[in-house]
Every structure is written in C-alpha cells, then in structure tokens.
Tab-separated table of C-alpha atoms in Angstrom:
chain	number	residue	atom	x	y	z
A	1340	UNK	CA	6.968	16.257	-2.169
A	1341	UNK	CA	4.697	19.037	-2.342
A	1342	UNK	CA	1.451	16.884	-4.062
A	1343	UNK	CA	2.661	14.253	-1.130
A	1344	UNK	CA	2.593	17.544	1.620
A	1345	UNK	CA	-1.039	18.264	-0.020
A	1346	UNK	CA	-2.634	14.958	0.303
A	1347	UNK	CA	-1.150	14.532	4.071
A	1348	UNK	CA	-2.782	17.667	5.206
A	1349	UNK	CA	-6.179	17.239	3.561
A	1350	UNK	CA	-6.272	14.041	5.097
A	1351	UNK	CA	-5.391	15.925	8.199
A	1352	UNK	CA	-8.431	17.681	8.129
A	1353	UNK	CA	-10.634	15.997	10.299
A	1354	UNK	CA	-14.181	17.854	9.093
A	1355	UNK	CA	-15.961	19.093	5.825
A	1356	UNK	CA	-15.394	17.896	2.660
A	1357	UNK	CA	-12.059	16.165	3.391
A	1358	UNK	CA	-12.834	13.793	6.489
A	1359	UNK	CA	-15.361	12.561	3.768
A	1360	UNK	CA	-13.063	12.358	0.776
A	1361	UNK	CA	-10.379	9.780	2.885
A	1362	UNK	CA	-13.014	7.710	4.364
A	1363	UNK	CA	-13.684	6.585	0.787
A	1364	UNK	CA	-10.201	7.029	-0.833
A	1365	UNK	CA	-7.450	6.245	0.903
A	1366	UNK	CA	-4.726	8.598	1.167
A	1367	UNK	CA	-1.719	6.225	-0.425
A	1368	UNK	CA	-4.234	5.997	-3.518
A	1369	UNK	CA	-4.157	9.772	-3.908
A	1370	UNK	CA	-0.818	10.143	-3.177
A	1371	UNK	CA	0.173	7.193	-6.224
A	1372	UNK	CA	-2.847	9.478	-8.998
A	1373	UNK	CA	-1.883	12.931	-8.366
A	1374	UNK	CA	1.179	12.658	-9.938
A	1375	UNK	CA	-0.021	10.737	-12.629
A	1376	UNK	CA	-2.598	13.329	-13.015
A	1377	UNK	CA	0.214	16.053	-12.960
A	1378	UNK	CA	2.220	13.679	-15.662
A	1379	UNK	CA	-0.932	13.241	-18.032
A	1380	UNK	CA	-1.507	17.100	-17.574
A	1381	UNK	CA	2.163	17.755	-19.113
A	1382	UNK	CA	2.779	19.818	-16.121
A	1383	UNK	CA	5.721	16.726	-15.156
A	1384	UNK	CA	7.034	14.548	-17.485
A	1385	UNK	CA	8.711	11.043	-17.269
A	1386	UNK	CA	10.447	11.343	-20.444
A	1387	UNK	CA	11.087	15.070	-22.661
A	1388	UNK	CA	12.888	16.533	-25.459
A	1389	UNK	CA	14.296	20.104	-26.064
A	1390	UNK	CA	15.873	21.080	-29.100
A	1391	UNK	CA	19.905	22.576	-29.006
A	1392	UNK	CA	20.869	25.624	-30.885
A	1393	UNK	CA	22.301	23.791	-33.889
A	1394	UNK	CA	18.728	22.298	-34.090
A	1395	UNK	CA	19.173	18.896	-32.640
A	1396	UNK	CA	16.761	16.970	-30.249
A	1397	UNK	CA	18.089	15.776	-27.373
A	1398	UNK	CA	16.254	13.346	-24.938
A	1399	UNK	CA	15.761	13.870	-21.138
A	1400	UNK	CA	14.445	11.850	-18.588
A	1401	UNK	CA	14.289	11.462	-15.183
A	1402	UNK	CA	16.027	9.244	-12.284
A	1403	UNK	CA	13.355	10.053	-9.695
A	1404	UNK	CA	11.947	6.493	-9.904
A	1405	UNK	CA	15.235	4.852	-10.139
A	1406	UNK	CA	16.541	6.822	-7.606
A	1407	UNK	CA	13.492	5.983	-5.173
A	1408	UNK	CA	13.844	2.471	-5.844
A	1409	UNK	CA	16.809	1.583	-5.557
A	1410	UNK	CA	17.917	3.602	-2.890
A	1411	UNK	CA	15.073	4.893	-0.441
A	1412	UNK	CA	13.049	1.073	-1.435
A	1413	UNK	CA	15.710	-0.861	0.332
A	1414	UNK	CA	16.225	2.070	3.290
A	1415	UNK	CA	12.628	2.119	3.686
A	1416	UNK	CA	13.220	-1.897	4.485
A	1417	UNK	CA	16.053	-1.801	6.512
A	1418	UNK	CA	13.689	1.021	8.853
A	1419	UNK	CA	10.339	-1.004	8.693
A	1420	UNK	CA	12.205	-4.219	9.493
A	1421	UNK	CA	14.063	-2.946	12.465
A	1422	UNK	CA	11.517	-3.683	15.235
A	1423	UNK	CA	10.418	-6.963	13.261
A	1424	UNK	CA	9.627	-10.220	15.471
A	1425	UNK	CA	10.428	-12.705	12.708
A	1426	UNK	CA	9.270	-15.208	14.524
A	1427	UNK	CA	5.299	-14.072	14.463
A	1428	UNK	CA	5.674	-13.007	10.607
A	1429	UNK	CA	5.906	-16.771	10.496
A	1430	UNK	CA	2.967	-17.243	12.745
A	1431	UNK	CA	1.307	-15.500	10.131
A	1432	UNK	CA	0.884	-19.070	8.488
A	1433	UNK	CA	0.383	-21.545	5.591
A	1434	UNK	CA	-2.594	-18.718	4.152
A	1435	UNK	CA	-0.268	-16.278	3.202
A	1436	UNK	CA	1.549	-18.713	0.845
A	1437	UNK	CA	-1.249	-19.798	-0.471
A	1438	UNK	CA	-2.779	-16.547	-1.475
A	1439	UNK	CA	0.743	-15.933	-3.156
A	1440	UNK	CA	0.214	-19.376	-5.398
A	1441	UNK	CA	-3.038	-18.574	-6.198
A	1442	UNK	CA	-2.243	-15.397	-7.399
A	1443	UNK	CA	0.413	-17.179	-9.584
A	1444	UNK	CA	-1.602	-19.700	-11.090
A	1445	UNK	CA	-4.181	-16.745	-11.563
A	1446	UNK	CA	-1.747	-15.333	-13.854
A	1447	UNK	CA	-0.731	-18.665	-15.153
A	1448	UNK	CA	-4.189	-19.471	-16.752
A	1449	UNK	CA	-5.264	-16.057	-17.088
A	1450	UNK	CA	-3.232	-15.040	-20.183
A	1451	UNK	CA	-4.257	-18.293	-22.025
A	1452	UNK	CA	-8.165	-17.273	-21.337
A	1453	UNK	CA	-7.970	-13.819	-22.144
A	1454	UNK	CA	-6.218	-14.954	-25.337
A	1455	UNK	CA	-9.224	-17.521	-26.327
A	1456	UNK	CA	-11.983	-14.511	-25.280
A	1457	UNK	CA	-10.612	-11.231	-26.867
A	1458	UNK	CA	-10.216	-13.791	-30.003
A	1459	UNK	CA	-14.043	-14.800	-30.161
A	1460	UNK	CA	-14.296	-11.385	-31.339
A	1461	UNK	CA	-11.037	-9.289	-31.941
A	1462	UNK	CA	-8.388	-12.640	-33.295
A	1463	UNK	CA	-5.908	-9.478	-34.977
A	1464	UNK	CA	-5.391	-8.421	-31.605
A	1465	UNK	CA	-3.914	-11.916	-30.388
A	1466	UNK	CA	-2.813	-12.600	-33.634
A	1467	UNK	CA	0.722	-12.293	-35.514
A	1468	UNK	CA	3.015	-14.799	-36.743
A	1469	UNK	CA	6.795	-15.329	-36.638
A	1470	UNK	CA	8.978	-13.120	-33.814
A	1471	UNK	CA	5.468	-10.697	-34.178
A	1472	UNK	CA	3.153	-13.215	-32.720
A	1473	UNK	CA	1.601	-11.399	-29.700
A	1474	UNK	CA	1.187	-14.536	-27.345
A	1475	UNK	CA	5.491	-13.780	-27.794
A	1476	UNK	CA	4.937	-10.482	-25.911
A	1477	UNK	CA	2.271	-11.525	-23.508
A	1478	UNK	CA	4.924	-13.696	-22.291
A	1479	UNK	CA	7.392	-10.797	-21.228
A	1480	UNK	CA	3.926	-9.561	-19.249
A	1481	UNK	CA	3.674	-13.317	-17.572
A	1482	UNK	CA	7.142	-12.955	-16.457
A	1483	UNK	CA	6.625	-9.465	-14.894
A	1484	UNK	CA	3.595	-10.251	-13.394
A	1485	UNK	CA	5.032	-13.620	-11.528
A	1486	UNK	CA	8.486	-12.403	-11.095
A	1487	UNK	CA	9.644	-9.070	-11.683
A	1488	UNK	CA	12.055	-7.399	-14.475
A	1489	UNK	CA	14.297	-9.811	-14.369
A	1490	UNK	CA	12.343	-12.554	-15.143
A	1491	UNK	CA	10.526	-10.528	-17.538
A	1492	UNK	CA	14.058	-10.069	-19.740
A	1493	UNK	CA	14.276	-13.788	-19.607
A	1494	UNK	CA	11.246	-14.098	-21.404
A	1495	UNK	CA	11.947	-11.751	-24.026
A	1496	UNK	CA	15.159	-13.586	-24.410
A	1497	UNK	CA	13.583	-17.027	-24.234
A	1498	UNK	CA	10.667	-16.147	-27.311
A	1499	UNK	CA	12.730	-13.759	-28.988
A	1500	UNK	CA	9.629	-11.026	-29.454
A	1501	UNK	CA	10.214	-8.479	-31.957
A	1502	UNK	CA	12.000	-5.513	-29.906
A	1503	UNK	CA	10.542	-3.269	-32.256
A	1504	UNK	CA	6.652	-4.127	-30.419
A	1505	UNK	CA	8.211	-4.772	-27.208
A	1506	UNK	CA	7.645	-1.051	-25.975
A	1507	UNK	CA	4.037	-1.455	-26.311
A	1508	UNK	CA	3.798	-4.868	-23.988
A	1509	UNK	CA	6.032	-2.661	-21.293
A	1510	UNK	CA	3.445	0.019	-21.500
A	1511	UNK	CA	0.227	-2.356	-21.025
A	1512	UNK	CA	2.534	-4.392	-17.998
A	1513	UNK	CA	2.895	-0.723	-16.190
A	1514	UNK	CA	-1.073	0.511	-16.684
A	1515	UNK	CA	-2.578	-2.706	-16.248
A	1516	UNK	CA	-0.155	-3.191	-13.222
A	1517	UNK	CA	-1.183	0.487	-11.767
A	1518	UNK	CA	-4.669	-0.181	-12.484
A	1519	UNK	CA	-4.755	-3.168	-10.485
A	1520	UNK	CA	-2.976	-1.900	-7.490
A	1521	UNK	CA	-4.635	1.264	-7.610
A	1522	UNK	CA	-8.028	-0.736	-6.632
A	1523	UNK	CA	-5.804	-2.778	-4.442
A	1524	UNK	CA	-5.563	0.730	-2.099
A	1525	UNK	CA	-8.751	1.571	-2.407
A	1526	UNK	CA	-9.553	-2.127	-1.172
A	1527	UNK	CA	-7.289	-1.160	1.720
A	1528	UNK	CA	-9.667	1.567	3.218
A	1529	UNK	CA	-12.683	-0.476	3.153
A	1530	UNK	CA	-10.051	-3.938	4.415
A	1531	UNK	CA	-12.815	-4.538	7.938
A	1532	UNK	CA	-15.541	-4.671	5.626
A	1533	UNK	CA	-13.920	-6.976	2.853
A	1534	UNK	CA	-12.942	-9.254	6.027
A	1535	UNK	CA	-15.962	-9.446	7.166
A	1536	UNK	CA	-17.579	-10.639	4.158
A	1537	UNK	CA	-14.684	-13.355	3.461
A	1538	UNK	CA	-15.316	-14.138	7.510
A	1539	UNK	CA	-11.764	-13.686	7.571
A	1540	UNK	CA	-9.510	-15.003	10.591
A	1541	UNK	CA	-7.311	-11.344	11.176
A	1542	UNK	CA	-6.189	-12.364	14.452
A	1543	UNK	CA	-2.309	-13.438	13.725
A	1544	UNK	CA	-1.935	-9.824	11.503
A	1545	UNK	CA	-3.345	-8.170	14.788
A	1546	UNK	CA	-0.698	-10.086	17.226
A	1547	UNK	CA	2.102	-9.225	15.020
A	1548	UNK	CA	0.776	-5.425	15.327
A	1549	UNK	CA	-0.404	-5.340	18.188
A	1550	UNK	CA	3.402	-6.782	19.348
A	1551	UNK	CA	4.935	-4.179	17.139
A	1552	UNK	CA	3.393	-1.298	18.427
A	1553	UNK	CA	3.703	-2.113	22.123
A	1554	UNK	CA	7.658	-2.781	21.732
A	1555	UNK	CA	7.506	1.306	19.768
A	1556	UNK	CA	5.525	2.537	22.469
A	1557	UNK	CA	7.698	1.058	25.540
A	1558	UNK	CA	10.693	2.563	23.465
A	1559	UNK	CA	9.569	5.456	22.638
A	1560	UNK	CA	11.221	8.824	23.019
A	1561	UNK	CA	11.491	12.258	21.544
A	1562	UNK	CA	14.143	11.841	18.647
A	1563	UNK	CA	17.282	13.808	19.150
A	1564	UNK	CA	19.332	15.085	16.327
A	1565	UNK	CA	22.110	12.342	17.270
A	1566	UNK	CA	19.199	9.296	17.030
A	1567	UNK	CA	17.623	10.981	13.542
A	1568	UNK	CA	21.757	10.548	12.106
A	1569	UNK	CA	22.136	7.145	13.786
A	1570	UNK	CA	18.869	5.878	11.863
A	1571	UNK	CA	19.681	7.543	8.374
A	1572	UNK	CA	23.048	5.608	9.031
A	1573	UNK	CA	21.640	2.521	9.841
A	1574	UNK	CA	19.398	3.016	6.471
A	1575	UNK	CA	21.460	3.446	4.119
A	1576	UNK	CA	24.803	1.775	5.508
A	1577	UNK	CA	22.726	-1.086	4.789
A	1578	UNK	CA	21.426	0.130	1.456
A	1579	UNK	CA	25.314	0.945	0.401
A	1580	UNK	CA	26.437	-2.854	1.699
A	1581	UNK	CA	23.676	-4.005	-0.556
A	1582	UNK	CA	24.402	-2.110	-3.608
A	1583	UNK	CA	28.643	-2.966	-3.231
A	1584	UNK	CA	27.091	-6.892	-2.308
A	1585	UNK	CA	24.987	-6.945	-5.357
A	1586	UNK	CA	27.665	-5.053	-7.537
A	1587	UNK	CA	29.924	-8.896	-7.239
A	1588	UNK	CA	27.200	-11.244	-6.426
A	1589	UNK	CA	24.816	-10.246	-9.610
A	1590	UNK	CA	27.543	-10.709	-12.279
A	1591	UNK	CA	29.285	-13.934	-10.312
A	1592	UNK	CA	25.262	-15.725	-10.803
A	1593	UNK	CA	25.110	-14.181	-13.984
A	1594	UNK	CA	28.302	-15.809	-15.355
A	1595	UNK	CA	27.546	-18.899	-13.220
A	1596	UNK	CA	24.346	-19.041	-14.995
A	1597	UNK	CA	24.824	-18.391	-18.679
A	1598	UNK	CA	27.482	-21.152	-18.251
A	1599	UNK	CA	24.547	-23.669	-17.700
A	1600	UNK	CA	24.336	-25.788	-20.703
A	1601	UNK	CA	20.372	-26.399	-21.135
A	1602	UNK	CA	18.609	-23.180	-21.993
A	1603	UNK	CA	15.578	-23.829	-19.725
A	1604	UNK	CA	17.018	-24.534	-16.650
A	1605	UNK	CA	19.343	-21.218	-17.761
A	1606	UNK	CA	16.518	-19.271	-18.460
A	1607	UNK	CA	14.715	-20.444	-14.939
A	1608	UNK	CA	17.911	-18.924	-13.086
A	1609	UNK	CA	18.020	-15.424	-14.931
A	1610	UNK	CA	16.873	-13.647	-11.791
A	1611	UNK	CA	20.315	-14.575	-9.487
A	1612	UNK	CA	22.224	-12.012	-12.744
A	1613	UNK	CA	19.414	-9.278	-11.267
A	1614	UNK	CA	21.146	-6.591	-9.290
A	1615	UNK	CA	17.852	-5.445	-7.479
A	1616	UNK	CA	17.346	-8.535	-6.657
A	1617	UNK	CA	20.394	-9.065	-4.415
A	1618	UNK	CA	20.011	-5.451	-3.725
A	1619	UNK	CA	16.396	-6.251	-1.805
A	1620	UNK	CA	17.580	-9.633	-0.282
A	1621	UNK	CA	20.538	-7.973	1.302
A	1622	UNK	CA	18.819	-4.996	2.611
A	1623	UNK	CA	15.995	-7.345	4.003
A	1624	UNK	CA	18.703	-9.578	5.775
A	1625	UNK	CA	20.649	-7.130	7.121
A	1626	UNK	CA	17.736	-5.516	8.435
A	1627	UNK	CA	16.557	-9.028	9.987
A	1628	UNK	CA	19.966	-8.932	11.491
A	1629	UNK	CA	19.210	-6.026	13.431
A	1630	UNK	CA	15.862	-6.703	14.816
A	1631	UNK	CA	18.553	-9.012	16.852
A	1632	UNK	CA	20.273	-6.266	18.671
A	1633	UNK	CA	19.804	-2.701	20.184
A	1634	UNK	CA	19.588	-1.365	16.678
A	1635	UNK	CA	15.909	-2.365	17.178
A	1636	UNK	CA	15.421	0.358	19.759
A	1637	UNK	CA	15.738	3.560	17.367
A	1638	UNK	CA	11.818	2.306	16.476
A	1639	UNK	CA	11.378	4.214	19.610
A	1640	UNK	CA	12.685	7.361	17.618
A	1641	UNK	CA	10.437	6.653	14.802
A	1642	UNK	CA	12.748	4.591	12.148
A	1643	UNK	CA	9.630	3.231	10.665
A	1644	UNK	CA	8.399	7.031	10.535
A	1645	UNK	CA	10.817	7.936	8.216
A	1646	UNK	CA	10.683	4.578	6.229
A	1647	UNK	CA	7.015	5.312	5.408
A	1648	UNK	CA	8.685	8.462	4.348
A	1649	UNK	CA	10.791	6.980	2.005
A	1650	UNK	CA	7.453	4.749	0.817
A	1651	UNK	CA	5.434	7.157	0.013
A	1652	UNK	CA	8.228	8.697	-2.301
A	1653	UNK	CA	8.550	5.436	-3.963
A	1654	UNK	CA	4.146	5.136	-4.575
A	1655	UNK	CA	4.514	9.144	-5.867
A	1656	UNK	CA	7.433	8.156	-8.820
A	1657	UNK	CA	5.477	4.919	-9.608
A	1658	UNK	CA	2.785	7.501	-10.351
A	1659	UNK	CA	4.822	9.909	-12.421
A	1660	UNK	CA	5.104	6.995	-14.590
A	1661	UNK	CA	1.638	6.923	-15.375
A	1662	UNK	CA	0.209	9.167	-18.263
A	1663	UNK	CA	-3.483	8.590	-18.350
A	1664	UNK	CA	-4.258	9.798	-21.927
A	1665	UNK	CA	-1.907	6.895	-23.583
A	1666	UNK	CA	-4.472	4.360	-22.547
A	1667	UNK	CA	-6.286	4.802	-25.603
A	1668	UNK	CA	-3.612	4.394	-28.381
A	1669	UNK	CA	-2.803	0.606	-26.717
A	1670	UNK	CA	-6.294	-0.235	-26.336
A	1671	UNK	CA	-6.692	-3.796	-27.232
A	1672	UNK	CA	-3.361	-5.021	-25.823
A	1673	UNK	CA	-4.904	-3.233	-22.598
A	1674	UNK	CA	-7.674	-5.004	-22.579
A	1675	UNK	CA	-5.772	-7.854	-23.012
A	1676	UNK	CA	-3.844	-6.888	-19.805
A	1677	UNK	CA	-7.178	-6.341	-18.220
A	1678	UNK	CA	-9.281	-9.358	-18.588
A	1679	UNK	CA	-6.231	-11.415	-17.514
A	1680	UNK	CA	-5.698	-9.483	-14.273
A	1681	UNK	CA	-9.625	-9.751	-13.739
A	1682	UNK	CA	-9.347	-13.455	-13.784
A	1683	UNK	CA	-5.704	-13.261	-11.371
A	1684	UNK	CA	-8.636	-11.217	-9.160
A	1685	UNK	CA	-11.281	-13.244	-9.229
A	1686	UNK	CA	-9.394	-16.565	-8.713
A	1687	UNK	CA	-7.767	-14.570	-5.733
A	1688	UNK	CA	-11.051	-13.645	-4.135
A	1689	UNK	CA	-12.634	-16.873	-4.651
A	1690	UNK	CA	-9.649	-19.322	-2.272
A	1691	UNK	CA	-9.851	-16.526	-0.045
A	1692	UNK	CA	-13.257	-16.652	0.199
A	1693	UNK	CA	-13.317	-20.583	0.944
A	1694	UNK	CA	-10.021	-20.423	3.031
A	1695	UNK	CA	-11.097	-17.550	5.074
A	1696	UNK	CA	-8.033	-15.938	4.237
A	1697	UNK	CA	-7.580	-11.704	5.717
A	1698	UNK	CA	-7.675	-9.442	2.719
A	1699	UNK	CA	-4.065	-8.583	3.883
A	1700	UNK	CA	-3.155	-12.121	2.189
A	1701	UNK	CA	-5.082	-11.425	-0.817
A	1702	UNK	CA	-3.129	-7.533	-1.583
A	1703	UNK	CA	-0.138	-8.526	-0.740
A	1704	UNK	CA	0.013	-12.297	-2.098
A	1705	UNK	CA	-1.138	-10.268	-5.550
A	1706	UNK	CA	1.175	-7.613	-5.275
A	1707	UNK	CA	4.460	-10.076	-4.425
A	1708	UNK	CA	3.256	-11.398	-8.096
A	1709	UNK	CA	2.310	-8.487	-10.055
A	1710	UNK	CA	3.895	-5.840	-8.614
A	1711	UNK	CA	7.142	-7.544	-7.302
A	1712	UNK	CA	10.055	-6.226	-4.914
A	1713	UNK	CA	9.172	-2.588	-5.379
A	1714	UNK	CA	5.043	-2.581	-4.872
A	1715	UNK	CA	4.200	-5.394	-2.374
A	1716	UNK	CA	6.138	-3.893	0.576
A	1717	UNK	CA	4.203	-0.462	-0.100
A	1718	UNK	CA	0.865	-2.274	0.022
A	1719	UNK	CA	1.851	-4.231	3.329
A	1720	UNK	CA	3.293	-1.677	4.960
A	1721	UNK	CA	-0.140	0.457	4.127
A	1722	UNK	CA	-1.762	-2.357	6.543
A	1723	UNK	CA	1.081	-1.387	9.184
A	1724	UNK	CA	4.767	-0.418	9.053
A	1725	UNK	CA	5.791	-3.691	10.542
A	1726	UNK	CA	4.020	-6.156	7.802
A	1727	UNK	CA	6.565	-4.277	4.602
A	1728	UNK	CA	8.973	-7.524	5.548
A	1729	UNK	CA	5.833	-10.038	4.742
A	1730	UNK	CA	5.949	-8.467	1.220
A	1731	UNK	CA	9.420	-8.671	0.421
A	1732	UNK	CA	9.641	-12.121	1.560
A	1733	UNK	CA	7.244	-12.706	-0.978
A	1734	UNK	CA	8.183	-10.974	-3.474
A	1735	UNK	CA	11.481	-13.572	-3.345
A	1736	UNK	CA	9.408	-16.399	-3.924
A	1737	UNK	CA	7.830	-14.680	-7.092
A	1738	UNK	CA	11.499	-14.160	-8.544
A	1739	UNK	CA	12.162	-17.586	-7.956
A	1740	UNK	CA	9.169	-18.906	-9.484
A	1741	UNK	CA	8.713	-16.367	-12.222
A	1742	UNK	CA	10.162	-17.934	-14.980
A	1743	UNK	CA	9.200	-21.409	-14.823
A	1744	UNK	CA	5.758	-20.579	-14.531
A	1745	UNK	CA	5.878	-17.886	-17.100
A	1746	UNK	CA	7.163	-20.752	-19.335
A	1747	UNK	CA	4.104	-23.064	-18.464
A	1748	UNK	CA	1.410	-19.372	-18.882
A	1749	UNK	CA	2.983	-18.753	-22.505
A	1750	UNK	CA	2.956	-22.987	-23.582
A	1751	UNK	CA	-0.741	-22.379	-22.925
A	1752	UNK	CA	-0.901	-18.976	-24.667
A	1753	UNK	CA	0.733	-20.369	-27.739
A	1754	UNK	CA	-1.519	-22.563	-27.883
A	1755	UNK	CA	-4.784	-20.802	-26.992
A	1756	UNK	CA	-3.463	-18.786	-29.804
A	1757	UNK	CA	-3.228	-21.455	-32.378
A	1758	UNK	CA	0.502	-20.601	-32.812
C-alpha cells in the first residue's frame, strides 16, 4: 500500500521531473515493477525460510496474492460492473472477438515456431525424451496462456510432464506472462497514438464511456459513511455468494466430468472442476444483475472508486511475484517463452492493423488469453472502470477454449520437435 501511496502521489505531481516520468510510463506499470523491484531487492519476499531453535527450516509464504485474487478480484467486479450498460458492451462488436481468436491462434502456432527456431541453433533446449521431453512442458504454458490454471493442470495431466521440471515451465509462464503485459501498460499510455497508426475505429469504446460517465456524474454525490458500508456490502456479499456457489458447483462439474469416459473430451472440460472459475462467473453475473436495479446508483458514491482500489492491489501482488534476478538461471526456456509471445504479438498487431481494430481490442483480447480471469479485467479497466466486464467476459471464452486448442499448439510442438 505504501509503494501503491508513492506512485499515486508522484503521479500527482503535475510539474518537474514527475509530470514527465507518467507521460511516458504509465502509472499501473509502476505500480505492477516496484514491488517486483522490492521482491528482487530481498527487501519482500514471495516465498522465505527461518530456521527453529531445534535447527529445523521451516517454509513461509505469503497469501497476499491469493488473498487479492480471490477476494478483492471478484469485489473489484461486482463494483466496476455496477453501472454497466450490457447492452453497449455488446455494441462493442464482432472486433473484439476477433482480436481474442487471433490472440489464440497466435499462441497456437507460436509454440510450434519458436520450437523449430531456438532448435536451428540451441536443439538441447527443446530437446528431451520420454515424460522429460520439453515440448511436454511447453504444453502446460499453451494451456495457461489460452485458458488459465485450470486448463494449464489439464495439460500437465494430459502429457504427464515430469513434475520434477514442471517448476521451471511455471516460472517462464509467470515472467514471460509479466513481461508481456508489462509492455501491454506501457502500450496503454501511448493507446491515441497506437490508434492512430492502426486508423483505428474507437468510437463504440467512447459511447460506452462516454454513457458510463454521464450516468456517474448525474448520480453523483458526496459518499456518506452509510453508502461507503452499503457498497463494501454489495462487494463482497457477492464475492461470499460466489465463493459458497463455487464451493458445490466446482466439485459437482468436477465429478460430472472425470465420469466422462473419453479422456479428450474429459480433459477439454477440466475448467467447470476450477473453483475460480465459478468464483469469477458468479461475481460477474451477479454484478450484471445489479446494473438492473438501484444498486447501480452507489456509482454515484464512487463503487468503481474503490474497485480500482481493489485493482491496483491485485497488479501490486502480481508484482511481488516477480523476482527479476531469476531470469537468468531459466534462460533458454525464457527465451522460449519469449519468441512465442513475440509471434502471439505480432500476429495480434498485424489483423488489427488490417481490421482497424482499437488497441483496446488488441490488450485486452491478449490479456483474456495470456493473462486470464485475474489480468485482463486490470488492463480493461486501465482504459476505463466500466470496460473491466469486457475482460472477464473474455477471459470465459479463453477457459472454454483453452484446452482444446492447447491440445492442437502441443500436436504441432511434438512434432516441430521431432518427438
């Protein structure tokens, strides 16, 4: 909170050295890297040991993440979704899904290239045989990086990858991941100019603001201490619906599933057994629910305020996850990770570029892939509080797609890998 208080009044600032600093960096960039900086420094730490007085190690970690996930994540939703017209987020039209494809089959073909390039002049890196074989691992990352962790498990269940390596393939899906949406936010602050060079059409995100803001300004009032209690109620009453919902709905799929008889369609259903799945879905309904009554009001008292609160929480633990100096001991995997998100990039610029499509499309539509239920609603609600529900809606499709095309990426790894 304090590194978040420090990068919200710096940006404050509106001359010197600061004014300069934010037109270039955006502030939700800084906010995600200075507590990765503060992680890599040692001064925080993810994960720690301290040793008992008989002399035995015992491990710590933290629940900050966890915590902000899966309890301010789905607040944050219920808050941002209050004042939502649903009916212009589908006016947003057929682009938005087809940035989101693209950035699937991006990631589709993009681990079977990188595979056939780092080979030409590294093949140990992409080889292995047997449960070793790395084009086994890459396809826990395709899973990840279509679906989310869910789908991600399936894999690893699917092509049995030696659990033993399978720490390392986590650690490349969260720095290549970071990397990518790090540049993502930077993209965000220089969004008019990116537009203007795709001779993007921005008009249907600027209704749906543009709407949004006039219903929060002809509400709007000075927030009394009963409204601030009303809208933390309405936040997480939701959020604690969701959690009991998902608590019986996850393991009902999940034993609905694993009774399935062929193991692909099986596999293709893991994500219904996913807790934060349900969790997200819930949250985002109930919220939708409310847009439909006077709950939608309290945007007058700044619900969407404190969901960007809750948001920028959520982009500060995804940082603490990040320590900068292990980079180096994973670096061929990495660049593994890295040429395959470059080609997810470029194949993402490119159909926006000959669709016209608003660079909103392009971050988010990566981000419901990549980065899944937890990222994509911080990068659309960095465009405006109003578009977070665009990126969970999204973000479903990737968990129902993710592994069936993460089957199709890793058929082509296999065999881009000679295995």
């Amino acid at each position: 909170m304090l590194a978040l208080g420090i990068v919200f009044f710096s940006e404050s600032l509106k001359n010197g050295f600061w004014s300069k600093f934010y037109k270039i960096v955006p502030g939700l960039f800084v906010a995600y890297m200075l507590p990765a900086v503060l992680t890599t420094s040692g001064l925080i730490a993810p994960e720690w040991e301290t040793i008992s007085d008989d002399k035995k190690i015992i491990k710590h970690g933290t629940d900050l993440y966890y915590m902000a996930s899966r309890y301010l994540l789905p607040a944050a939703l219920v808050l941002m979704t209050l004042s939502i017209d649903l009916k212009a987020v589908f006016n947003l039209g057929w682009k938005a899904l087809v940035m989101f494809f693209t950035g699937t089959i991006g990631i589709i073909i993009g681990g079977p290239i990188a595979i056939l390039l780092i080979a030409t002049f590294s093949p140990e890196t992409v080889g292995g045989i047997g449960v070793d074989a790395v084009w086994r691992g890459l396809s826990t990352l395709a899973g990840s990086w279509i679906g989310g962790g869910a789908n991600q498990t399936a894999m690893l269940e699917i092509y049995q990858y030696n659990p033993k390596s399978y720490g390392a393939m986590v650690f490349v899906d969260i720095v290549v991941a970071n990397i990518w949406m790090a540049i993502i936010l930077i993209g965000i602050g220089k969004r008019n100019r990116i537009n203007k060079w795709l001779k993007a059409d921005t008009s249907s995100i600027e209704e749906l603001k543009e709407k949004v803001s006039s219903f929060s300004e002809s509400v709007k009032r000075n927030p009394s201490l009963t409204d601030i209690m009303i809208i933390a109620a309405l936040a997480f009453g939701a959020v604690s619906i969701a959690h009991l919902s998902s608590d019986y709905l996850a393991p009902y799929f999940d034993t609905l599933v694993s009774g399935i008889e062929s193991p692909t369609t099986r596999n293709i259903f893991t994500f219904l057994g996913s807790k934060f799945f349900w969790m997200i879905s819930i949250a985002t309904l109930i919220a939708i629910a409310l847009s439909y009554t006077k709950a939608k009001n309290y945007e007058g008292a700044g619900a969407s305020k404190f969901g960007s609160v809750f948001i920028y929480i959520l982009v500060a633990t995804i940082g603490m996850k990040m320590d900068l100096s292990l980079i180096f001991d994973n670096a061929g995997l990495i660049l593994i990770g890295i040429v395959w998100m470059t080609i997810h990039a470029l194949l993402l610029i490119g159909v926006a570029k000959l669709i016209k499509a608003p660079y909103f499309f392009l971050a988010v539509g990566s981000q419901a892939n990549v980065g899944g239920a937890a990222s994509a609603p911080i990068v659309a609600s960095a465009f405006h509080p109003s578009l977070a529900t665009v990126g969970v809606l999204l973000a479903v499709f990737g968990y129902a797609v993710g592994t069936i095309a993460a089957i199709g990426c890793t058929i082509l790894m296999q065999i881009a890998a000679g295995g």
